[in-house]
Short mmCIF file of C-alpha atoms in Angstrom, two decimals:
data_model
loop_
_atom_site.label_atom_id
_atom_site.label_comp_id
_atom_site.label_asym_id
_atom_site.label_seq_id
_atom_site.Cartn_x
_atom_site.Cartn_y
_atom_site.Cartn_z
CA UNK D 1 -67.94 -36.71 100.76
CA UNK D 2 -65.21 -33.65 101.22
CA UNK D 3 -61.98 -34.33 102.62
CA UNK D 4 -61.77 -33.22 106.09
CA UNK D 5 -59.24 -30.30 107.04
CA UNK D 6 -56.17 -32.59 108.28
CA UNK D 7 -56.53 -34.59 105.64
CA UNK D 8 -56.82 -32.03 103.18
CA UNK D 9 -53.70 -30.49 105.05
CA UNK D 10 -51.26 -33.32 104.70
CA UNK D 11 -52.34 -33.81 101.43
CA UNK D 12 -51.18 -30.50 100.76
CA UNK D 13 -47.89 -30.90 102.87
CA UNK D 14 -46.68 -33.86 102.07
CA UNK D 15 -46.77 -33.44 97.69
CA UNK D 16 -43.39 -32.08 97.96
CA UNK D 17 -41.26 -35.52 96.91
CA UNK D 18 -42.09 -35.38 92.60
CA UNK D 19 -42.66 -38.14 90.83
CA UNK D 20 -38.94 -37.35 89.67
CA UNK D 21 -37.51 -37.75 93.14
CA UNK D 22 -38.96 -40.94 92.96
CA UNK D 23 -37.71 -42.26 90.10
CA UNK D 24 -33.87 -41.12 91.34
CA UNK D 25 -34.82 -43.22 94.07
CA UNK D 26 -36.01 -46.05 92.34
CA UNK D 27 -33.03 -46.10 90.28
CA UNK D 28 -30.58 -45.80 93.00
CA UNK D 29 -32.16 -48.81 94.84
CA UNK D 30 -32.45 -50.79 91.62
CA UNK D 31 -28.15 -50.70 90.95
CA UNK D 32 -26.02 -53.46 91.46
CA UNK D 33 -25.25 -52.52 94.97
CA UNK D 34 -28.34 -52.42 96.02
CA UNK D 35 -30.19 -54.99 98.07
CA UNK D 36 -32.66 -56.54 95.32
CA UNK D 37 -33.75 -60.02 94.16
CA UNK D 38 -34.47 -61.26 90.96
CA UNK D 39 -36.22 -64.73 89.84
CA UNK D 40 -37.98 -66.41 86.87
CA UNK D 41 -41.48 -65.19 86.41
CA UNK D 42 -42.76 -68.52 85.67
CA UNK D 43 -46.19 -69.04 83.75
CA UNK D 44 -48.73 -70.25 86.00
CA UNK D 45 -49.72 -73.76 85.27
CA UNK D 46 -53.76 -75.05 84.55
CA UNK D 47 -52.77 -78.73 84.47
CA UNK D 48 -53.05 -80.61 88.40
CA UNK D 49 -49.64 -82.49 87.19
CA UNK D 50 -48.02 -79.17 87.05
CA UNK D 51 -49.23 -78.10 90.22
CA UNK D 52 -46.51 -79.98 92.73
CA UNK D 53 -42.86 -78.33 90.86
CA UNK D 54 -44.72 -74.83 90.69
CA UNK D 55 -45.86 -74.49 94.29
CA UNK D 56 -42.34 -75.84 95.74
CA UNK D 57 -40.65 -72.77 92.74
CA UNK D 58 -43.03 -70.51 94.75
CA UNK D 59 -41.99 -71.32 98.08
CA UNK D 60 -38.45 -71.39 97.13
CA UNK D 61 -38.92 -67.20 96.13
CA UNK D 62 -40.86 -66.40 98.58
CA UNK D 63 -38.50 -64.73 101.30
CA UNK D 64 -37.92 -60.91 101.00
CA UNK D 65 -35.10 -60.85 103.34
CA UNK D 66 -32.25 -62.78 104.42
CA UNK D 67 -31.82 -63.92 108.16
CA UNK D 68 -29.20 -61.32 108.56
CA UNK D 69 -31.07 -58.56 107.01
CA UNK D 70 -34.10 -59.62 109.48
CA UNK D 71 -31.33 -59.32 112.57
CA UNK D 72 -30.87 -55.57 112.03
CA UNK D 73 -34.58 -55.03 112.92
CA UNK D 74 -33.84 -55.79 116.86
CA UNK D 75 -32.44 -52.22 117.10
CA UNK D 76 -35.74 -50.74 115.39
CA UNK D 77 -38.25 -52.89 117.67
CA UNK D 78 -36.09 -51.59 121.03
CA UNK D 79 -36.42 -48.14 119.61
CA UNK D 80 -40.70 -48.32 119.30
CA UNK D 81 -41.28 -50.61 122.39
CA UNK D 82 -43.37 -48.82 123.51
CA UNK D 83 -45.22 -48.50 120.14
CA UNK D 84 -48.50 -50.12 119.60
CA UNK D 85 -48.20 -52.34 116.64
CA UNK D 86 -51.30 -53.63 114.35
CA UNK D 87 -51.78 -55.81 111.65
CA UNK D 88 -54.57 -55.08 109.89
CA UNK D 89 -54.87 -58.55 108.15
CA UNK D 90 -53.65 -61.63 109.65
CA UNK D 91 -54.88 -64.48 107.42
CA UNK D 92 -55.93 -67.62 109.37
CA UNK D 93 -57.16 -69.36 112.32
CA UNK D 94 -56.89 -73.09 113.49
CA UNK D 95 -59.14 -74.90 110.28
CA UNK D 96 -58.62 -71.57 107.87
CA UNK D 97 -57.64 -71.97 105.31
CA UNK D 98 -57.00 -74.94 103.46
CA UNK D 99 -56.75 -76.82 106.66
CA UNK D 100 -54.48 -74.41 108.71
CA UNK D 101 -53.67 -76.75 111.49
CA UNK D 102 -53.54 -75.66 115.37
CA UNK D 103 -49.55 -76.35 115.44
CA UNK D 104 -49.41 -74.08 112.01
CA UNK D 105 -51.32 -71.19 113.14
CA UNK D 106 -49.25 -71.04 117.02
CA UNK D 107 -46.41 -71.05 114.83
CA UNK D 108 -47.15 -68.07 112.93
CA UNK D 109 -48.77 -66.76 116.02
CA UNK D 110 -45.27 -66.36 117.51
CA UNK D 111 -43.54 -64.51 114.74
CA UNK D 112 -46.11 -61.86 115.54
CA UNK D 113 -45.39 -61.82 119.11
CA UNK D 114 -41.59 -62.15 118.61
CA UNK D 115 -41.62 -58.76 115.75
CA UNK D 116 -43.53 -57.19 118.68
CA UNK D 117 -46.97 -57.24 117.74
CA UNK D 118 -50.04 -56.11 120.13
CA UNK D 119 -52.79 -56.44 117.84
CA UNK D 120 -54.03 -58.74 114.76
CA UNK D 121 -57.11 -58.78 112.91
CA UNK D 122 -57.72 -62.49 111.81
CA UNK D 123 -59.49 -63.61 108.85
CA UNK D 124 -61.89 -65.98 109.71
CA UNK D 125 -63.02 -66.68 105.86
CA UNK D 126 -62.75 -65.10 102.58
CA UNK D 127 -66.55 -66.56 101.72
CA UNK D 128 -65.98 -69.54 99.36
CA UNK D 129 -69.14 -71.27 98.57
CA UNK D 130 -68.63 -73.94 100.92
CA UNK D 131 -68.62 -71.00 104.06
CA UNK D 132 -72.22 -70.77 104.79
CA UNK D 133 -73.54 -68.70 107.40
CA UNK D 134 -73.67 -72.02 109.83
CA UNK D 135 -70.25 -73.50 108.62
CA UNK D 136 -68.81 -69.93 109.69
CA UNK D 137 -70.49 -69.44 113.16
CA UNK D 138 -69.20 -73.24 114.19
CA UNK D 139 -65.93 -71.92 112.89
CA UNK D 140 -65.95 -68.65 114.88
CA UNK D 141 -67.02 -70.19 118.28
CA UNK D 142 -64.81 -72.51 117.86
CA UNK D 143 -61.80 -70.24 117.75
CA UNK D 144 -63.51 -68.09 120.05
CA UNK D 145 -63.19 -71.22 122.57
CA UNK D 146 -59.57 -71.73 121.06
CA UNK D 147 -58.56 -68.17 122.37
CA UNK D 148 -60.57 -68.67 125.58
CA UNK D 149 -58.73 -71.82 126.31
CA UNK D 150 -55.61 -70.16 126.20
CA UNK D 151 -56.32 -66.93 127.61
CA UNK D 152 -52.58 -66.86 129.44
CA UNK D 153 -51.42 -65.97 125.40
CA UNK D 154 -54.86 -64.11 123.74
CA UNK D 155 -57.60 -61.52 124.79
CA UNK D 156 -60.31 -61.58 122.21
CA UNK D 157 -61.22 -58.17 121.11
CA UNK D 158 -64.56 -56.72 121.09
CA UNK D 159 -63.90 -53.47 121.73
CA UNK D 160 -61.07 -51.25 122.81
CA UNK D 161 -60.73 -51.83 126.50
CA UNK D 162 -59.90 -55.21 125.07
CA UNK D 163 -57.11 -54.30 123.35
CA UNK D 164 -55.58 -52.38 126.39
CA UNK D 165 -55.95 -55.48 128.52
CA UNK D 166 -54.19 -57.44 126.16
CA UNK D 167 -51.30 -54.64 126.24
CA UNK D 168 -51.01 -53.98 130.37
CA UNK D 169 -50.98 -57.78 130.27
CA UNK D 170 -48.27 -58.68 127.74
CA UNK D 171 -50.88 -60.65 125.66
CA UNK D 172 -51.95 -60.42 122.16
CA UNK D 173 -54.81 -58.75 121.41
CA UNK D 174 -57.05 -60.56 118.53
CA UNK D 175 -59.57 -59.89 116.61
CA UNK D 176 -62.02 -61.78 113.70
CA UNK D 177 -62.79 -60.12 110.50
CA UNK D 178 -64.51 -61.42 107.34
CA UNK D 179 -62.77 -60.84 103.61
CA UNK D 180 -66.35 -61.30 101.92
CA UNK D 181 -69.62 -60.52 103.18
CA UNK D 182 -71.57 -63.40 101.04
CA UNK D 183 -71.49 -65.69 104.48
CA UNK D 184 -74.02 -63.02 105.18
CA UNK D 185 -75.79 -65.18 102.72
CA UNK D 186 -75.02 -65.79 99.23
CA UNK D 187 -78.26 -64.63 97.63
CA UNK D 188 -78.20 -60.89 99.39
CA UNK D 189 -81.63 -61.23 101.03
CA UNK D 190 -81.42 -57.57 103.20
CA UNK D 191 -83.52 -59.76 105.87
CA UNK D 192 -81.16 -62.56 106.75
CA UNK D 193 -77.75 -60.44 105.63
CA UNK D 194 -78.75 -58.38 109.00
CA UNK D 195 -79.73 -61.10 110.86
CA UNK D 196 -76.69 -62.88 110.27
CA UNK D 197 -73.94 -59.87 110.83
CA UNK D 198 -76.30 -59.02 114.29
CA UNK D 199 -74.56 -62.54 115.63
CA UNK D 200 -71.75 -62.72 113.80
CA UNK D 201 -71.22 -59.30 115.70
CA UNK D 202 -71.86 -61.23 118.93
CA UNK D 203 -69.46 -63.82 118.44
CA UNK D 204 -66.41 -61.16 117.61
CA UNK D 205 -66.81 -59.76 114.09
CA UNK D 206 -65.59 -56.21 114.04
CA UNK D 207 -64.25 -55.72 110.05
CA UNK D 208 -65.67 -56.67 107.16
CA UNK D 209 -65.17 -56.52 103.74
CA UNK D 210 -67.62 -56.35 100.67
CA UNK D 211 -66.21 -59.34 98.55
CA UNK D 212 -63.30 -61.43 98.14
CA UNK D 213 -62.22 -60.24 94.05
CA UNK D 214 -65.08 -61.51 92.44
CA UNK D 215 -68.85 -59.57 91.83
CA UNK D 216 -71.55 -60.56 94.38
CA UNK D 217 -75.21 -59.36 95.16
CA UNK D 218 -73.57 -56.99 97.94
CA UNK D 219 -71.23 -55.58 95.51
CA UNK D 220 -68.73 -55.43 92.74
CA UNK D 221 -65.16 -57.01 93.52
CA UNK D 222 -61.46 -56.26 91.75
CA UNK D 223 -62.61 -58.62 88.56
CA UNK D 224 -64.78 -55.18 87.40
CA UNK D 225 -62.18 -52.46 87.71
CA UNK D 226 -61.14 -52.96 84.33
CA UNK D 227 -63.88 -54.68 81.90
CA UNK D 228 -66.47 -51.63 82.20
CA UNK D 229 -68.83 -53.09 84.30
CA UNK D 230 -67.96 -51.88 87.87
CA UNK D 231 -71.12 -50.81 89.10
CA UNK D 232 -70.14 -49.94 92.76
CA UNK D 233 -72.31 -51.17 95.85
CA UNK D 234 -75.38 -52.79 95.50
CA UNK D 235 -78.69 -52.77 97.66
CA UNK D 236 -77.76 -55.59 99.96
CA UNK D 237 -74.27 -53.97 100.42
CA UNK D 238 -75.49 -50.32 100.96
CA UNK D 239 -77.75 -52.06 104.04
CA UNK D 240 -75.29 -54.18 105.77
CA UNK D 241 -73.04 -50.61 105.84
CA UNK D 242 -75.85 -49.19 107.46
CA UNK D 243 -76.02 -51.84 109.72
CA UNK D 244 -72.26 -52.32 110.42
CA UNK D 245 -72.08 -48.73 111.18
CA UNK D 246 -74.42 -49.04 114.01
CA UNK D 247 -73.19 -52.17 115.34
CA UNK D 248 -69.44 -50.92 115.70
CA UNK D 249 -68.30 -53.04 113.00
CA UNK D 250 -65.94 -51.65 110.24
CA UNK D 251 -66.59 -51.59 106.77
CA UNK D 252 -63.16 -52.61 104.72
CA UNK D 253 -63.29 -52.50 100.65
CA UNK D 254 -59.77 -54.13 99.94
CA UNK D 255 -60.21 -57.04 97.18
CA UNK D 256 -63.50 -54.64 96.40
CA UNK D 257 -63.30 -52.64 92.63
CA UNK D 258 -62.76 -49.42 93.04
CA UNK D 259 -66.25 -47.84 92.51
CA UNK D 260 -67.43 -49.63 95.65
CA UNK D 261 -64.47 -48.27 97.25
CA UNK D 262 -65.66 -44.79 96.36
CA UNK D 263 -69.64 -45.02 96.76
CA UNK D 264 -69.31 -47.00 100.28
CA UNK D 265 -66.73 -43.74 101.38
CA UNK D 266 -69.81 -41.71 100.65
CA UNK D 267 -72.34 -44.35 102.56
CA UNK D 268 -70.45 -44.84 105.81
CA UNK D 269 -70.80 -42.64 108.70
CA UNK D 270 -68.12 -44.05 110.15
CA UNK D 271 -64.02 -44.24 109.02
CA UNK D 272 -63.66 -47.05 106.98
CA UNK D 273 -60.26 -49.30 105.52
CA UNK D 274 -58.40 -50.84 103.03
CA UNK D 275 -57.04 -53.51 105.14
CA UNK D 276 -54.32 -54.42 103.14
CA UNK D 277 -54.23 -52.81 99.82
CA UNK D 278 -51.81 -51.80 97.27
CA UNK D 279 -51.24 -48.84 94.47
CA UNK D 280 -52.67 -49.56 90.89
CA UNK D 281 -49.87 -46.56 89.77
CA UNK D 282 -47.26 -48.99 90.74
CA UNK D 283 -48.38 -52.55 89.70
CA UNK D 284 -52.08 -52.04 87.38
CA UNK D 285 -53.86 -54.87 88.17
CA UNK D 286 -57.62 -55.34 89.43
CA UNK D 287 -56.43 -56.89 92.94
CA UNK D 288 -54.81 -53.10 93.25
CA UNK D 289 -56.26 -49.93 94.42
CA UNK D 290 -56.94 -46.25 92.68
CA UNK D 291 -56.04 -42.78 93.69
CA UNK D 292 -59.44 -41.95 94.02
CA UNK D 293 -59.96 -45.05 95.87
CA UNK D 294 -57.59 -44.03 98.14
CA UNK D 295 -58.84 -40.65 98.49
CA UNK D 296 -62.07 -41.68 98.98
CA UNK D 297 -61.18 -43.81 101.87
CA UNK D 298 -58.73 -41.48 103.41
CA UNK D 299 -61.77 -38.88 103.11
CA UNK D 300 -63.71 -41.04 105.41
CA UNK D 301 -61.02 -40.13 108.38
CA UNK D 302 -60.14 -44.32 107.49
CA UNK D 303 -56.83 -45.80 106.41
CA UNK D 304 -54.75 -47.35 103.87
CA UNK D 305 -53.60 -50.24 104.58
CA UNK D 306 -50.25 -51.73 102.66
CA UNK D 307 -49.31 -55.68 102.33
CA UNK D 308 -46.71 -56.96 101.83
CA UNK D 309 -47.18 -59.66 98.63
CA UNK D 310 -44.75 -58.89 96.05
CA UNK D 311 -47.17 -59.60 93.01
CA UNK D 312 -48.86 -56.77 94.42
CA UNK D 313 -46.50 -54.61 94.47
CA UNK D 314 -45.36 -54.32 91.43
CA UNK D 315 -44.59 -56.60 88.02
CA UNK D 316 -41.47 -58.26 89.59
CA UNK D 317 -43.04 -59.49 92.25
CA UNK D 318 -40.84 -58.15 94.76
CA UNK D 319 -41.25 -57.49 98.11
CA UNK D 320 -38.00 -55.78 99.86
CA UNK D 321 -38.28 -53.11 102.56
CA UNK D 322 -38.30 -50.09 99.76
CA UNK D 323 -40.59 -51.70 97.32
CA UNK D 324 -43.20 -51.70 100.22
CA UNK D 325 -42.28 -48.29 101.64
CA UNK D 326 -42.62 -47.33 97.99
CA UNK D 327 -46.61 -47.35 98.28
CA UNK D 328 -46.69 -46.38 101.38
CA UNK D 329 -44.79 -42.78 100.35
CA UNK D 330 -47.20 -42.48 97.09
CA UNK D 331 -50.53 -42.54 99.83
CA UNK D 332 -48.85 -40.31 102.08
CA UNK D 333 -48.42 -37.75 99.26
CA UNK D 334 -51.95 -38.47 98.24
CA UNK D 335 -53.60 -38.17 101.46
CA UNK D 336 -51.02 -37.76 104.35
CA UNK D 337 -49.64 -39.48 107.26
CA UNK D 338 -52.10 -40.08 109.27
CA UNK D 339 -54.22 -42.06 106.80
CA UNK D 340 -51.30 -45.33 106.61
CA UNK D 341 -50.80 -49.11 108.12
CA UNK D 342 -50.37 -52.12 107.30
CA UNK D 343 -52.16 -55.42 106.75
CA UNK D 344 -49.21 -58.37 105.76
CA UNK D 345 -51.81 -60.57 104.34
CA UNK D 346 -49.19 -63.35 104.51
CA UNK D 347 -50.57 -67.50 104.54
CA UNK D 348 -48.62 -69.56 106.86
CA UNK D 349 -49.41 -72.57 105.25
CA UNK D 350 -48.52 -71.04 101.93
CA UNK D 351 -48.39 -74.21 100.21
CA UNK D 352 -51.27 -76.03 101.02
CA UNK D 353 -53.12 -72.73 100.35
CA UNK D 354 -51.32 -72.25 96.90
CA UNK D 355 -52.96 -75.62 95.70
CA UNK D 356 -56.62 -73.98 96.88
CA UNK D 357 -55.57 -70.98 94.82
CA UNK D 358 -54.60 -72.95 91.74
CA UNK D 359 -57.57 -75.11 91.83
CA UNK D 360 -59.92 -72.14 92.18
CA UNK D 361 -59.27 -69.50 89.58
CA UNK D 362 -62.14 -67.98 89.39
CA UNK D 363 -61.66 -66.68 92.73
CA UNK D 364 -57.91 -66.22 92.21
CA UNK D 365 -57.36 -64.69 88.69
CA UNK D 366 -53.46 -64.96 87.61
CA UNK D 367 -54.43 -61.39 86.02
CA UNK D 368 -54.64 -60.29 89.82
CA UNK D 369 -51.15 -61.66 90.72
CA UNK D 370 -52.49 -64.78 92.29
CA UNK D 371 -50.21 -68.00 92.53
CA UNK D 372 -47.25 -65.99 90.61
CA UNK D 373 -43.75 -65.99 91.51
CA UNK D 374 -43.49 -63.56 93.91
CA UNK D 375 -41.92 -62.54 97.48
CA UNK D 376 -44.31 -62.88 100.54
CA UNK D 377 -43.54 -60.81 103.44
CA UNK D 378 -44.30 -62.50 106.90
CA UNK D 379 -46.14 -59.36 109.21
CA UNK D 380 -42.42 -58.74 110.67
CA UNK D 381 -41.21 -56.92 107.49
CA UNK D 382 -42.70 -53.97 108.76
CA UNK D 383 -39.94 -53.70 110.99
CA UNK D 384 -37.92 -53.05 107.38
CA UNK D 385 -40.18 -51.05 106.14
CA UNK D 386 -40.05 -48.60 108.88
CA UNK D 387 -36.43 -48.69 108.33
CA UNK D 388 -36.87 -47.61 104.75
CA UNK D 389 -39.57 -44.79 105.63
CA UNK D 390 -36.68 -43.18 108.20
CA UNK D 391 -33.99 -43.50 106.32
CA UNK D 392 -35.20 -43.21 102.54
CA UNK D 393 -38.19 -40.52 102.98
CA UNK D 394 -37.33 -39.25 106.31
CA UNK D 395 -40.28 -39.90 108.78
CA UNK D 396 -40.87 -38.85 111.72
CA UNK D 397 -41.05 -40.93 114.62
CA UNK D 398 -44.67 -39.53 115.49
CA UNK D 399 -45.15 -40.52 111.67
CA UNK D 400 -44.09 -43.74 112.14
CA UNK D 401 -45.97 -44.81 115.39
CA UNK D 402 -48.74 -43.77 113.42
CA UNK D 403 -48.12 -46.15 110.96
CA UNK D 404 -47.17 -48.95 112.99
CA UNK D 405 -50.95 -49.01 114.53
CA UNK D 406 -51.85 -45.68 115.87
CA UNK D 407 -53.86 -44.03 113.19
CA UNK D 408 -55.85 -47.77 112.59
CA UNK D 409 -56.40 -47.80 116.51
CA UNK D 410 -58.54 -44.29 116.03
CA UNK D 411 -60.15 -45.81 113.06
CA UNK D 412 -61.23 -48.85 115.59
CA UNK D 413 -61.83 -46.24 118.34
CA UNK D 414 -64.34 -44.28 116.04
CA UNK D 415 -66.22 -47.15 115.05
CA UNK D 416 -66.77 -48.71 118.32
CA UNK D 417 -67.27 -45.86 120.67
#
């Protein structure tokens, strides 16, 4: 699929910072003064007895930012009030995951709302085994009915008028989306994979993703990128794009190798995401994204998505304001501007979900970052992120509204008009 003209454009415009600029950055930000954080890069343990100290290390790492830091943000939020601002993936909802209680998830809830948040797309389940198709549509209606119940703090989104009720009426806007499609069902029958995303389409869903790391019958996940056997989309997955194009629901590739990245760019008819994805150049491991990944995507008139996980960013683990904007100025110097967000992909109950991760490595390979000490930006970060893209690379405020939810609200728009 060719690039379209604007992107094609930017892509054009905005190569002018060289990969030696960069590095004078890097180095600037990475002296004494600077505002950095260093910790032990612990092995990750195997053993359950080991599991306990390691998960309360990780917690103890975890914060990007100091309280103070965090306080300089007010000036930034007053300054794009009247932004719209989107996170592309929220993880959780009262039960998901690992038991994220009701208290847990308002909680987390309210740091969105208080870093000035309109909009969040919630996972509703990554697709363990244990998610079957009727496990996950009790789940769903019952958040549905969660949101319902409180409809003086949530508008559930099904399409965009939604989202500008929740805005004229100072709510939040919110929105399920699915990290794997295998509670389609986990054998890839074409049959029952459509008959299951035609209600899960009726009870909210409105982003989905091919696979949660691992290799599936709808397609290859992160765990190929790197062995040789990456073999893109399959069948079952090539359908349910086909399908999710015509319902209005849109088709995300994060956690996805990068083959299936590519081949669903040239399947969908509609712009497509990484909801919250991060640079192989910068931290090379299968969890991570290619250029032509991100090309492809961006090629689609879709977006790239950032998080905010330090592991993911790059071999430190760290997670401060520039190490994020870092990415984010590599993909606009791939493929401009107007092809950037951001999806925090933070776990309130970060613990309890850390013992899930460690007991589950096949799903969570340490090679991918998973379970390692590491920052973990909370969604508000952004705010220090746009900092570091005005005052480091010298965006524009147009640029930056874009970023803050903007360009992924026309990438909702064209999928669900």
């Amino acid at each position: 699929m060719k690039m379209n003209s604007m992107a094609l454009a930017s892509t054009l415009l905005f190569s002018v910072i060289t990969v030696a600029e960069e590095h004078m950055v890097d180095e600037m930000l990475a002296s004494p003064g600077a505002s950095r954080t260093d910790f032990e890069m612990k092995p990750r343990p195997t053993e359950e007895k080991e599991f306990p100290a390691y998960i309360d290390y990780l917690v103890e790492v975890a914060e990007p930012r100091s309280e103070a830091e965090r306080a300089k943000d007010a000036e930034l939020q007053k300054r794009y009030r009247k932004a719209i601002v989107m996170d592309s993936l929220f993880v959780g909802a009262p039960g998901f995951p690992a038991g994220f209680s009701a208290e847990l998830y308002e909680t987390a809830i309210q740091h969105s709302i208080d870093n000035k948040f309109n909009f969040i797309s919630a996972t509703i389940t990554n697709g363990p085994p244990e998610d079957t198709p009727e496990v996950v549509k009790e789940r769903m209606a019952g958040v549905n009915q969660y949101w319902k119940e409180r409809d003086d703090r949530y508008v559930q989104v099904f399409g965009l008028d939604d989202i500008e009720k929740a805005r004229k009426s100072g709510k939040l806007a919110v929105m399920h989306n699915f990290q794997s499609m295998m509670p389609l069902g986990a054998e890839g029958n074409e049959e029952e994979a459509i008959a299951n995303l035609r209600e899960y389409h009726k009870l909210g869903l409105r982003q989905l993703n091919f696979t949660y790391n691992i290799d599936t019958p709808y397609a290859d996940g992160g765990v190929s990128n790197s062995d040789g056997t990456d073999q893109g989309v399959h069948g079952p997955g090539e359908a349910v794009v086909k399908e999710a194009n015509k319902l209005g629901i849109v088709v995300d590739c994060s956690h996805s190798s990068n083959q299936t990245c590519i081949e669903a760019a040239a399947m969908t008819r509609k712009p497509m995401i990484l909801s919250h994805s991060n640079l192989m150049t910068y931290q090379p491991i299968d969890r991570n994204v290619s250029d032509q990944a991100v090309k492809a995507v961006a090629a689609t008139g879709g977006v790239i998505c950032v998080n905010f996980i330090g592991g993911f960013l790059n071999p430190q683990g760290l997670a401060r304001p520039y190490d994020i904007a870092k990415h984010v100025q590599y993909i606009r110097n791939l493929v401009g501007p107007e092809a950037l967000c951001h999806g925090s992909d933070y776990v309130y109950n970060y613990a309890d979900t850390l013992l899930w991760i460690l007991r589950n490595p096949k799903n969570f390979p340490v090679e991918m970052g998973y379970a390692t000490p590491s920052h973990m930006g909370k969604p508000g970060e952004v705010w220090g992120v746009v900092r570091e893209l005005e005052d480091t690379y010298g965006w524009t405020e147009a640029e930056i509204r874009g970023f803050l939810g903007e360009n992924l609200l026309r990438v909702y728009k064209a999928n669900w008009e």
